Amino acid sequence: MMALAGGLIALVLGIIGIVVWWCPFLEILMGVIPVILILGGALATYFGFDQMADKKTVEVYDPIKKEFRREIDTLKQELKDLKDKMPS
């Protein structure tokens, strides 16, 4: 119950503060928005590079994966042939 009361008090004081100090609020907001855009853009760029690196890693291992798949299939076939040759 105390959290609800504290939250309501903070909400009311925040609204009063924005109404009373509207112009300074807008000045601060105008200064913060470019910083948020720069940081958000940098983060998106980092994730884009990271995703490209992951994609290249998958492409490098894909032929190896196919080679292992062929080897596994060959070994399975050999095991099947050996089981078929065993006397019952």
Short mmCIF file of C-alpha atoms in Angstrom, two decimals:
data_model
loop_
_atom_site.label_atom_id
_atom_site.label_comp_id
_atom_site.label_asym_id
_atom_site.label_seq_id
_atom_site.Cartn_x
_atom_site.Cartn_y
_atom_site.Cartn_z
CA MET A 1 0.00 0.00 0.00
CA MET A 2 2.92 2.33 0.73
CA ALA A 3 4.31 1.72 -2.76
CA LEU A 4 0.98 2.72 -4.29
CA ALA A 5 0.82 5.91 -2.22
CA GLY A 6 4.45 6.75 -3.02
CA GLY A 7 3.85 6.13 -6.71
CA LEU A 8 0.79 8.39 -6.76
CA ILE A 9 2.65 11.16 -4.93
CA ALA A 10 5.56 10.91 -7.38
CA LEU A 11 3.13 10.99 -10.31
CA VAL A 12 1.35 14.11 -9.05
CA LEU A 13 4.63 15.89 -8.25
CA GLY A 14 5.98 14.95 -11.71
CA ILE A 15 2.92 16.39 -13.46
CA ILE A 16 3.11 19.58 -11.38
CA GLY A 17 6.83 19.86 -12.13
CA ILE A 18 6.30 19.53 -15.88
CA VAL A 19 3.51 22.14 -15.84
CA VAL A 20 5.48 24.64 -13.73
CA TRP A 21 8.84 24.14 -15.49
CA TRP A 22 7.62 23.44 -19.03
CA CYS A 23 10.29 25.50 -20.87
CA PRO A 24 13.27 24.08 -18.92
CA PHE A 25 11.76 20.60 -19.40
CA LEU A 26 11.71 21.12 -23.18
CA GLU A 27 15.31 22.42 -23.16
CA ILE A 28 16.49 19.33 -21.29
CA LEU A 29 14.46 17.11 -23.62
CA MET A 30 16.02 18.81 -26.67
CA GLY A 31 19.46 18.08 -25.23
CA VAL A 32 18.70 14.46 -24.35
CA ILE A 33 17.06 13.35 -27.62
CA PRO A 34 20.24 13.61 -29.77
CA VAL A 35 22.22 11.68 -27.16
CA ILE A 36 19.56 8.94 -27.12
CA LEU A 37 19.59 8.81 -30.93
CA ILE A 38 23.40 8.57 -31.03
CA LEU A 39 23.51 5.81 -28.41
CA GLY A 40 20.59 3.93 -30.00
CA GLY A 41 22.19 4.15 -33.43
CA ALA A 42 25.53 2.93 -32.09
CA LEU A 43 23.83 0.00 -30.37
CA ALA A 44 21.88 -0.93 -33.51
CA THR A 45 25.09 -0.75 -35.57
CA TYR A 46 26.90 -2.99 -33.09
CA PHE A 47 24.09 -5.56 -33.20
CA GLY A 48 24.08 -5.39 -37.01
CA PHE A 49 27.81 -6.15 -37.18
CA ASP A 50 27.41 -8.91 -34.62
CA GLN A 51 24.61 -10.48 -36.64
CA MET A 52 26.71 -10.32 -39.83
CA ALA A 53 29.62 -12.00 -38.04
CA ASP A 54 27.32 -14.77 -36.79
CA LYS A 55 25.99 -15.31 -40.31
CA LYS A 56 29.54 -15.60 -41.70
CA THR A 57 30.41 -18.13 -38.99
CA VAL A 58 27.43 -20.28 -39.96
CA GLU A 59 28.43 -20.08 -43.63
CA VAL A 60 31.97 -21.22 -42.78
CA TYR A 61 30.78 -24.27 -40.85
CA ASP A 62 28.00 -25.21 -43.28
CA PRO A 63 30.24 -27.16 -45.75
CA ILE A 64 31.93 -28.91 -42.84
CA LYS A 65 28.51 -29.84 -41.51
CA LYS A 66 27.55 -31.31 -44.88
CA GLU A 67 30.79 -33.30 -44.99
CA PHE A 68 30.13 -34.72 -41.52
CA ARG A 69 26.55 -35.55 -42.53
CA ARG A 70 27.80 -37.53 -45.53
CA GLU A 71 30.32 -39.37 -43.34
CA ILE A 72 27.62 -40.21 -40.78
CA ASP A 73 25.31 -41.49 -43.52
CA THR A 74 28.14 -43.63 -44.93
CA LEU A 75 28.88 -45.10 -41.51
CA LYS A 76 25.19 -45.82 -40.90
CA GLN A 77 25.01 -47.64 -44.21
CA GLU A 78 28.12 -49.68 -43.34
CA LEU A 79 26.61 -50.66 -39.99
CA LYS A 80 23.39 -51.67 -41.67
CA ASP A 81 25.31 -53.79 -44.20
CA LEU A 82 27.30 -55.47 -41.42
CA LYS A 83 24.10 -56.24 -39.46
CA ASP A 84 22.56 -57.75 -42.57
CA LYS A 85 25.62 -60.01 -43.09
CA MET A 86 25.54 -61.33 -39.52
CA PRO A 87 24.05 -64.79 -39.15
CA SER A 88 20.70 -64.90 -37.44
#
